[in-house]
XYZ file of C-alpha atoms in Angstrom:
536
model
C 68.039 22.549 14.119
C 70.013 19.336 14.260
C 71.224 19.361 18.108
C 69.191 16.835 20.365
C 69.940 19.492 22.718
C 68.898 22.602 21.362
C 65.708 20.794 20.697
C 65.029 19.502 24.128
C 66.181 22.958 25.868
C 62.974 24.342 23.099
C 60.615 21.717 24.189
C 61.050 22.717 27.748
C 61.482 26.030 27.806
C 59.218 27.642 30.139
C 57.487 24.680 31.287
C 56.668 24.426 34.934
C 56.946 20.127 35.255
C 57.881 17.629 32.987
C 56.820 13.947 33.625
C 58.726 11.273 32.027
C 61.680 13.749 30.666
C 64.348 10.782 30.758
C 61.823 9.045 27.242
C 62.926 11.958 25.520
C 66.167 11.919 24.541
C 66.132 7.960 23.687
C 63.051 9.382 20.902
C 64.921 12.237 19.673
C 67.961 10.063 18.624
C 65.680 8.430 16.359
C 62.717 10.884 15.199
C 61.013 14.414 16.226
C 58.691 14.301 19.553
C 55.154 13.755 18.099
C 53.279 15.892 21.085
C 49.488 16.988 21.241
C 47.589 19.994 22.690
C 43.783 19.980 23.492
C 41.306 22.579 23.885
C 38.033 22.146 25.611
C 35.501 23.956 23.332
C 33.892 25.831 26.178
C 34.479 29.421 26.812
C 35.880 32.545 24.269
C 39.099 31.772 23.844
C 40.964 34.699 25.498
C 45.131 36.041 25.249
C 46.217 33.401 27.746
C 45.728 31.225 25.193
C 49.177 32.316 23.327
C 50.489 30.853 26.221
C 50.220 27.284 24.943
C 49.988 28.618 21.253
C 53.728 29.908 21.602
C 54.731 26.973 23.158
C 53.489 24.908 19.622
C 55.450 27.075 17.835
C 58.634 25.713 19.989
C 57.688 22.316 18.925
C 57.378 22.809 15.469
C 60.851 24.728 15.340
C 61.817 21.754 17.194
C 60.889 19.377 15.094
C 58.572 20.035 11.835
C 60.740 22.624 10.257
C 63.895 20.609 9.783
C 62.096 17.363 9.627
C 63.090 14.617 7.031
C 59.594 13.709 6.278
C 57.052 16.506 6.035
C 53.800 14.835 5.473
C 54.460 13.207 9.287
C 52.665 16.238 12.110
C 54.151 16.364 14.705
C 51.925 18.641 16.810
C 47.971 17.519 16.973
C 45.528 20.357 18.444
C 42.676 18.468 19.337
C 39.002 20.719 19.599
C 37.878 18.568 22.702
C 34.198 19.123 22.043
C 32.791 16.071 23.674
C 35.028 16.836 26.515
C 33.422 20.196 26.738
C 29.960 18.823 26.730
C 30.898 16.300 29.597
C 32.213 19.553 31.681
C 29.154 20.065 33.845
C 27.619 20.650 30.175
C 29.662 24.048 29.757
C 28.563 23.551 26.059
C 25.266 22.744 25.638
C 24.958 20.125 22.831
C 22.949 22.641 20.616
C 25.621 25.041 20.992
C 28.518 22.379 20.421
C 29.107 22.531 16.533
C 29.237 26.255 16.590
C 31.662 26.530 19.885
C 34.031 24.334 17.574
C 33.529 26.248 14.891
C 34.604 29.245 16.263
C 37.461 27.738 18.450
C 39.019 26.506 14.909
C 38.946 29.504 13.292
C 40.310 31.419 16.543
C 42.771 28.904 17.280
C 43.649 28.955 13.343
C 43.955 32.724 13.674
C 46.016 32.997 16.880
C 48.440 30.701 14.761
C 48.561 33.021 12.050
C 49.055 35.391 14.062
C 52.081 34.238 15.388
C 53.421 33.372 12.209
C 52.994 29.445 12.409
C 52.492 27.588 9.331
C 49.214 25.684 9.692
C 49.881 22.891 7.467
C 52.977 21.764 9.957
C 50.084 21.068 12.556
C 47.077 18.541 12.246
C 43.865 19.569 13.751
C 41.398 16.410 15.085
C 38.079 16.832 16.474
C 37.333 14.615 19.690
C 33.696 13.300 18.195
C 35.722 12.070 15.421
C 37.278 9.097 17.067
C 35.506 9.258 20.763
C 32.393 7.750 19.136
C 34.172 4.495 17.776
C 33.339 1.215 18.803
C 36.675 1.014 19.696
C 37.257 4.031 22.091
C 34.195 3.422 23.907
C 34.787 -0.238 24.170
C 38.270 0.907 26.091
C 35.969 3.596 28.088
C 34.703 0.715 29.132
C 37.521 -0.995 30.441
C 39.288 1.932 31.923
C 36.038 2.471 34.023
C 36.119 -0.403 35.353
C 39.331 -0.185 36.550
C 39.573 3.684 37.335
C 38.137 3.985 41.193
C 35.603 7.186 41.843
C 37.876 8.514 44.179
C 40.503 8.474 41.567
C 38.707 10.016 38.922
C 37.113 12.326 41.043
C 40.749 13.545 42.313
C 42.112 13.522 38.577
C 39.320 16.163 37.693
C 39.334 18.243 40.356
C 41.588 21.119 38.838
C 40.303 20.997 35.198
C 36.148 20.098 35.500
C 34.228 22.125 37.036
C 33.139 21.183 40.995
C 29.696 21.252 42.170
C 27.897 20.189 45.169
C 25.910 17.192 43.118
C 28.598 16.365 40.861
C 27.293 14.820 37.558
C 28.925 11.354 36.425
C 30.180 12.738 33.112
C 32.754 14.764 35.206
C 34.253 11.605 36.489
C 34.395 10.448 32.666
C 36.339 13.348 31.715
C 39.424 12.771 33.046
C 39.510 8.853 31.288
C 38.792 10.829 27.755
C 41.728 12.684 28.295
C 43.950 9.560 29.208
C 42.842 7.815 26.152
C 43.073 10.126 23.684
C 46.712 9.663 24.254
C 47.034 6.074 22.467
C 43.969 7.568 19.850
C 46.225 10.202 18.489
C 49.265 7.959 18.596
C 51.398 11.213 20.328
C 54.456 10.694 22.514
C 53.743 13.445 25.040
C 50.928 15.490 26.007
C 51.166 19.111 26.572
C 48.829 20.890 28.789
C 48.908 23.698 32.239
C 50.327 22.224 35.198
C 46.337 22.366 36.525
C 45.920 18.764 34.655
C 48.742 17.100 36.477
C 46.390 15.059 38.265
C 44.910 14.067 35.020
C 48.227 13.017 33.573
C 49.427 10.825 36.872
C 46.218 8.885 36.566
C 46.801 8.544 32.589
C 50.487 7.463 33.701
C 48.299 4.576 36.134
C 45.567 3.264 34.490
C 46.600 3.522 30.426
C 49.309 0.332 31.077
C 46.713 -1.705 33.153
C 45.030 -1.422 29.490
C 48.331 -2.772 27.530
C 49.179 1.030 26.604
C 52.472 2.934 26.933
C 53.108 5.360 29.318
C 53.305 9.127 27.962
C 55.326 12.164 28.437
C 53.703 15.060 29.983
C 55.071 18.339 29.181
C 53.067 21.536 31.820
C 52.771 24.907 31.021
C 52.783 27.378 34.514
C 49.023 29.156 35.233
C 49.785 32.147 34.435
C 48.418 34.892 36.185
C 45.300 37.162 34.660
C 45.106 40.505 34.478
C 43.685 40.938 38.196
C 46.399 38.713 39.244
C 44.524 35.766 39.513
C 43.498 32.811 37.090
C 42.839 33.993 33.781
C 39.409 33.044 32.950
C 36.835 33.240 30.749
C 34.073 33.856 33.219
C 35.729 36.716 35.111
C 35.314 39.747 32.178
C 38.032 41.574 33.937
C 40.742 39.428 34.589
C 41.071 38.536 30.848
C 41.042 40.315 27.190
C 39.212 38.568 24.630
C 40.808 37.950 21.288
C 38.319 40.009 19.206
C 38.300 43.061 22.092
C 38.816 46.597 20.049
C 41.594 48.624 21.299
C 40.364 51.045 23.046
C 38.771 47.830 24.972
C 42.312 46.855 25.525
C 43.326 50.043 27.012
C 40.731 50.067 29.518
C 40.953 46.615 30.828
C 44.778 47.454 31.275
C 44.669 50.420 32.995
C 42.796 48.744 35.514
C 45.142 45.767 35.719
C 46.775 44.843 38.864
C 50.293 46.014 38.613
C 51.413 46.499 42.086
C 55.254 48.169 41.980
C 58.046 46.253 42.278
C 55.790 42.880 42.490
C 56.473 40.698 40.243
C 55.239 37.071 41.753
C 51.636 38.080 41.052
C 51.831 40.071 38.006
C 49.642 38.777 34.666
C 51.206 41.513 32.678
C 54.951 40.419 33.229
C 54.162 37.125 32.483
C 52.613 37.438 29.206
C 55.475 39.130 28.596
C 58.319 35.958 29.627
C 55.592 33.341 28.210
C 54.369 34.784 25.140
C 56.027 38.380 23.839
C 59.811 37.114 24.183
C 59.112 33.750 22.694
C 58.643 35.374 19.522
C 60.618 37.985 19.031
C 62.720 37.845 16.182
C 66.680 37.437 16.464
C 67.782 40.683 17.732
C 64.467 42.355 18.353
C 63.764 43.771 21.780
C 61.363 44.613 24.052
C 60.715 48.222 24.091
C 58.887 50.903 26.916
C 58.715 54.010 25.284
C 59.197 57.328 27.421
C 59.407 60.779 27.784
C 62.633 62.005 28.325
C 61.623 63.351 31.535
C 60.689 60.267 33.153
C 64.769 58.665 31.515
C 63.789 58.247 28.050
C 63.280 54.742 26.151
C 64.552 51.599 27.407
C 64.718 47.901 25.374
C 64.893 44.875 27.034
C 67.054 41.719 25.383
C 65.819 39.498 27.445
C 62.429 39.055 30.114
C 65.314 38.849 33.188
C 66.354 42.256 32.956
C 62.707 43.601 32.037
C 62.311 41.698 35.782
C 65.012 43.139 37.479
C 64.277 46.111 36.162
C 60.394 45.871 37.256
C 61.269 44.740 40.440
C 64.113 47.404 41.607
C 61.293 49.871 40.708
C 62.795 51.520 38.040
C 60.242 50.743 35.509
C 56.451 52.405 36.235
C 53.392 50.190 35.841
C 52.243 52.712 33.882
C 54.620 52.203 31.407
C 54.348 48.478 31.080
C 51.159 49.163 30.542
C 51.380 50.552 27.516
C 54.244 48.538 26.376
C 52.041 45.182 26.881
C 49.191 47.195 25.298
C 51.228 47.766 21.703
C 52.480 44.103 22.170
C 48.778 42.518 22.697
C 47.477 44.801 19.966
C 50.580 44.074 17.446
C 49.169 39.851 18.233
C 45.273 40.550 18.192
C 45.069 43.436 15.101
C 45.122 40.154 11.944
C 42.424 37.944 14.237
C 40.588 41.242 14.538
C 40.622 41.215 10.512
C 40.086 37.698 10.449
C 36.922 38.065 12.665
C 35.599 41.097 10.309
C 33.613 38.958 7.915
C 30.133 38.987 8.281
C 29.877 35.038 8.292
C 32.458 34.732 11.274
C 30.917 37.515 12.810
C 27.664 35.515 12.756
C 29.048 32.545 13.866
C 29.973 34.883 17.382
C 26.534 35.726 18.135
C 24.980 32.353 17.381
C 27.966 30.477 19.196
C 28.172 32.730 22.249
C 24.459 33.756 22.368
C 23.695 37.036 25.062
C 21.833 35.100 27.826
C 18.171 35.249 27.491
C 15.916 37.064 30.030
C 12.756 34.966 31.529
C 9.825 37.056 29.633
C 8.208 38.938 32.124
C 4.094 38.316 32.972
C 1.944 40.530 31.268
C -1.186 40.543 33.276
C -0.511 44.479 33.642
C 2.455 46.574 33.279
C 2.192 47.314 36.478
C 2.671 44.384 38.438
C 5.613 42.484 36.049
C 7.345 40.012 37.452
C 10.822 40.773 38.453
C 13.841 39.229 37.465
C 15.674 37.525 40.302
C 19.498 37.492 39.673
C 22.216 37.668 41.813
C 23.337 40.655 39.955
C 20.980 42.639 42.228
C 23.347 42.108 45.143
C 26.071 45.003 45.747
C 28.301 42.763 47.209
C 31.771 44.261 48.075
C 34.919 43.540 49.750
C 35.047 45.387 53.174
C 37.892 45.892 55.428
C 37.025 46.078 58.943
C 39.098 49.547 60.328
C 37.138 49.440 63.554
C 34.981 46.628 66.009
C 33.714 47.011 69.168
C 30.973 44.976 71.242
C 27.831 46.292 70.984
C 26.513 48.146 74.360
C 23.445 46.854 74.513
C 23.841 43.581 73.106
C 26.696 40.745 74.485
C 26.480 39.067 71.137
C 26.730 41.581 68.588
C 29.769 43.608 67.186
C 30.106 47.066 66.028
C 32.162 47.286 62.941
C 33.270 50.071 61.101
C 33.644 48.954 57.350
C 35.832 50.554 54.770
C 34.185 49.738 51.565
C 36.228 52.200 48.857
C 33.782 54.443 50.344
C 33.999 58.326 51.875
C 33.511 56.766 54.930
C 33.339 53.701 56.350
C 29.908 52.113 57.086
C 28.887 51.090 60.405
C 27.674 47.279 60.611
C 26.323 45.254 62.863
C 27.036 41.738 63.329
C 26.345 38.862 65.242
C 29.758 37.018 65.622
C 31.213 37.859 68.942
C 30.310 33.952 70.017
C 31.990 32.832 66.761
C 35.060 35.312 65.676
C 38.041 36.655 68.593
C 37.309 40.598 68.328
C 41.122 40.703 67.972
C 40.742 37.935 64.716
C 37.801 41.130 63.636
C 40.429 43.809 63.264
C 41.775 44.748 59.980
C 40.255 41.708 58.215
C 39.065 41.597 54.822
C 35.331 40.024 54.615
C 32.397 40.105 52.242
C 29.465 42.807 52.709
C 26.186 42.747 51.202
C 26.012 46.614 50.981
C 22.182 47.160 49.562
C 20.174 45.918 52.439
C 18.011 48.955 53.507
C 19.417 50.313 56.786
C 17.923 48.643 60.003
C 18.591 49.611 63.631
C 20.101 46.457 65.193
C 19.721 46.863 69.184
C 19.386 51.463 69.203
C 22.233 51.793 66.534
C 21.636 51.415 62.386
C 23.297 48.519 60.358
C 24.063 49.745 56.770
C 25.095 46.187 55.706
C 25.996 42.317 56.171
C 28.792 40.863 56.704
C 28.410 37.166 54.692
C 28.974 34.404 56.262
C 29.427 30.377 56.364
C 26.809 28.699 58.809
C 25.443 25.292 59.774
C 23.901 24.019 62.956
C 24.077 20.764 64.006
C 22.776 19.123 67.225
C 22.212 22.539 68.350
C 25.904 23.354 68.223
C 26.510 26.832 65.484
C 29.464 27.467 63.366
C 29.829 30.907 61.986
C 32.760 31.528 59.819
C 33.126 35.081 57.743
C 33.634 34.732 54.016
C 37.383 35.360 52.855
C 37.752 37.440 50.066
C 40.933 36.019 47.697
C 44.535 37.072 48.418
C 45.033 40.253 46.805
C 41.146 41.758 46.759
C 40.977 45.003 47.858
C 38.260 47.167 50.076
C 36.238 47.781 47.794
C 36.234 45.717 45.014
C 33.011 44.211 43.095
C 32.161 40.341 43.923
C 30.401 39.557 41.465
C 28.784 35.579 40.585
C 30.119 33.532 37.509
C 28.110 33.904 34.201
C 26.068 37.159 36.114
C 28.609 39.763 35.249
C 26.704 42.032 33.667
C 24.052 44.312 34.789
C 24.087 46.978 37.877
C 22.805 46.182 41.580
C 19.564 47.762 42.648
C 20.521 50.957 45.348
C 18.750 49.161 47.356
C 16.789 45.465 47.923
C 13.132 46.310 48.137
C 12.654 44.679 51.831
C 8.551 44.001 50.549
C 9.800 42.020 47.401
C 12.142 39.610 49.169
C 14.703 39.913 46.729
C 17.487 39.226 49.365
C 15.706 36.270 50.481
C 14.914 34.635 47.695
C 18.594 34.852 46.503
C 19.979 33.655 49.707
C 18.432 30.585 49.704
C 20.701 28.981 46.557
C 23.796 30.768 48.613
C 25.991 27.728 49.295
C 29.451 27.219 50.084
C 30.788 23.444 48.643
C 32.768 20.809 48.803
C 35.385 22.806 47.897
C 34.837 25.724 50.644
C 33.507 27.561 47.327
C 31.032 30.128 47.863
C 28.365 29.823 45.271
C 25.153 30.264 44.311
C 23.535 27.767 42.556
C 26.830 25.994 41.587
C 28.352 29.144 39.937
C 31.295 31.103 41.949
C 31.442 34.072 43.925
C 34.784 36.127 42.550
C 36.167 39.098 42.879
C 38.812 39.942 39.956
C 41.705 38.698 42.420
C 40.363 34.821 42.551
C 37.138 33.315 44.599
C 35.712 34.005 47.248
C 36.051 30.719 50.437
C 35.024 29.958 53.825
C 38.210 29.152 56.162
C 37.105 25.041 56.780
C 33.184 24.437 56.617
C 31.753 23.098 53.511
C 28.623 22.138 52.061
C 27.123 24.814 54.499
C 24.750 27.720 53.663
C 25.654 31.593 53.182
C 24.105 34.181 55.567
């Protein structure tokens, strides 16, 4: 591939943003784009991550395969483990050597997988140069020109935000900028959620006497609830050692809403991954019964979009197409992965979380475990509201939970909330509460809520559930997952209470408790405007 152009249309193709585009054409004239890509060794590695992995393999076909001088990389993947550490400690330090462990060997694999050549690519560590006298002397100097408000702003999208942010988050982002002029790269590639982190790299790195890089941003692509994929939400994303039948099931219940195609995880894997590396001439193919039209194949992801869109293709059936796609990528990691020693390394990297032992003074009276998996938390819809009869400052909801029949709840917001704002809204119910009569008529619920009081003035705002939840649907608290709710909170053992206590909504208008999200699979769960407020 000699054409400056057909190389440039490769390195952008797909990206969302490009800053500092106009540098590089004046470095192709003279040499291939030397470009990194880095991974914070956090949590498993999931699909999403052939996003960026197929975009490598553009570089390297833009560069390393016809280069003139193939012991130069190109492409650096750099296994940010100290970044991960500084994350709000995402990796404990014990676990840190094994989390880069296995991102190597998954990253390695997903490569393979894809048919990359490894020894095109070189693979760097962060610990290996981040410890120098010379990196943390300019850590130095960037800090003290950086401002807090600055760094603060650059993380916000990447490390993770807590009501009593720790100062290695604000370090984080000045890592990132310097490991620019460490590796020596041109650009640095990365999702369009860093941006902030590249503007303030584009700031502060010449104040230190270093060039100015280009920054080449991938699109978020959607998971397979239709928000964020992530690592924390179980359902929104399919690992890269998940069994098939494990694939199947987290598909079927994918969000796949006909003819949408703005919020739809499913189509784009398929534009940013499963077209990208097709072979010349192959096509994308939904097999079907001749009764519902027979097979159709798909040159190119436009028409598999106008097709989608105009309804003429079923969810169903893209379904399974993704699902032979995603299985045709993850089958050789799964083989990979077989070996007892990488199997180990799993376990011991990605240890199941630990249960507090339980008091033994008699078997009888063992001390409970308080998690907020307990909580049957659900999104509601409210089909019905009146004012209570008997009470001015109460309203009488009727909830549909993906229930028989909606529940009747009572709440006390008619001071706070329009009764015409009630109608038809989405909120979040605590559903396990034992019923209570509230004023002659029985409350099977709670509608959650954002409250402070100050000066004797109350604001009440309700919870919003993220766009696209659905009556219904599980909320469930980041790195609690797993485990089923109790039928119902034991009034005498206070488990409600003591929960509620490390309820929070942040900075952010994130509701949390104890620093960790509330989610449903469609996104988080916010309050409308009030922050650092409690949940009731």
């Amino acid at each position: 591939m000699s054409s400056i152009i057909e190389k440039k249309n490769l390195i952008l193709r797909n990206l969302q943003e490009v800053l500092g585009e106009d540098k590089i054409d004046a470095i192709l004239k003279e040499r291939d784009l030397k470009i990194y890509w880095g991974t914070a060794t956090t949590g498993r590695p999931h699909i999403a991550y052939f996003v960026p992995i197929s975009k490598i393999a553009d570089y390297l076909k833009a560069g390393c395969e016809a280069c003139h001088w193939p012991k130069i990389q190109f492409v650096t993947i750099l296994f940010a483990d100290l970044h991960a550490y500084l994350d709000n400690m995402k990796a404990p330090w014990e676990l840190l050597e094994l989390r880069v462990q296995y991102y190597e060997h998954s990253i390695k694999a997903m490569l393979s997988s894809i048919g990359v050549p490894l020894e095109k690519l070189k693979f760097v560590r962060g610990t290996e140069y981040q410890l120098s006298k010379e990196y943390t002397m300019d850590m130095y100097r960037l800090s003290s020109s950086i401002t807090e408000h600055d760094a603060k702003k650059a993380g916000a999208e990447v490390v993770k935000q807590v009501d009593n942010p720790l100062l290695s988050g604000l370090l984080y982002p000045g890592l990132q900028a310097l490991d620019e002029e460490y590796l020596k790269v041109d650009a640095q590639f990365g999702g369009v959620d860093q941006r902030k982190i590249f503007t303030m790299s584009e700031k502060y790195l010449p104040q230190l006497g270093y060039a100015k890089r280009i920054h080449l941003m991938n699109p978020m692509v959607p998971g397979l609830a239709g928000g964020k994929m992530s690592s924390s939400e179980v359902d929104s994303k399919i690992d890269l050692l998940d069994s098939p039948a494990t694939v199947k099931k987290k598909l079927k219940k994918a969000f796949c809403e006909p003819g949408n195609i703005a919020e739809n995880g499913l189509l784009a894997f398929a534009k940013h991954v499963i077209f990208g590396l097709f072979e010349p001439n192959e096509k994308f193919k939904v097999s079907r019964n001749e009764v519902n039209g027979g097979d159709l194949n798909f040159s190119t992801y436009e028409d598999l979009e106008i097709c989608f869109s105009e309804q003429k293709l079923h969810p169903a059936d893209l379904k399974a197409s993704i699902e032979f796609y995603i299985n045709r990528l993850l089958d050789p990691i799964r083989q990979i992965f077989d070996k007892p020693e990488l199997q180990k390394l799993v376990a011991n990297a990605y240890p199941a979380p630990v249960k507090p032992k339980k008091t033994e003074k008699n078997n009888a009276n063992q001390q409970e475990e308080i998690a907020p998996n307990r909580l049957d938390i659900r999104v509601g819809k409210i089909v019905e509201v009146s004012k209570h009869p008997e009470a001015d400052a109460l309203y009488v909801e009727k909830i549909d939970l993906g229930e028989e029949q909606p529940r009747t709840i009572v709440s006390g917001l008619v001071n706070y909330v329009p009764i015409n704002e009630m109608q038809d809204r989405l909120v979040v119910v605590l559903c396990n509460l034992k019923p209570a009569k509230m004023r002659g008529i029985e409350s099977s619920g709670m509608v959650l809520c954002a409250s402070i009081e100050n000066n004797g003035v109350k604001s009440v705002e309700p919870l919003e559930p993220a766009e696209g939840s659905k009556p219904g649907d599980k909320v469930f608290v980041e790195s609690y997952e797993q485990g089923e709710p109790d039928k119902i909170l034991n009034p005498k053992k206070k488990i409600w209470e003591q929960l509620q206590v490390d309820l929070k909504v942040s900075n952010l208008c994130e509701a949390q408790w104890k620093s960790n999200n509330l989610m449903t699979n469609a996104g988080k769960i916010l309050s409308k405007s009030l922050k650092n407020v409690n949940i009731a």
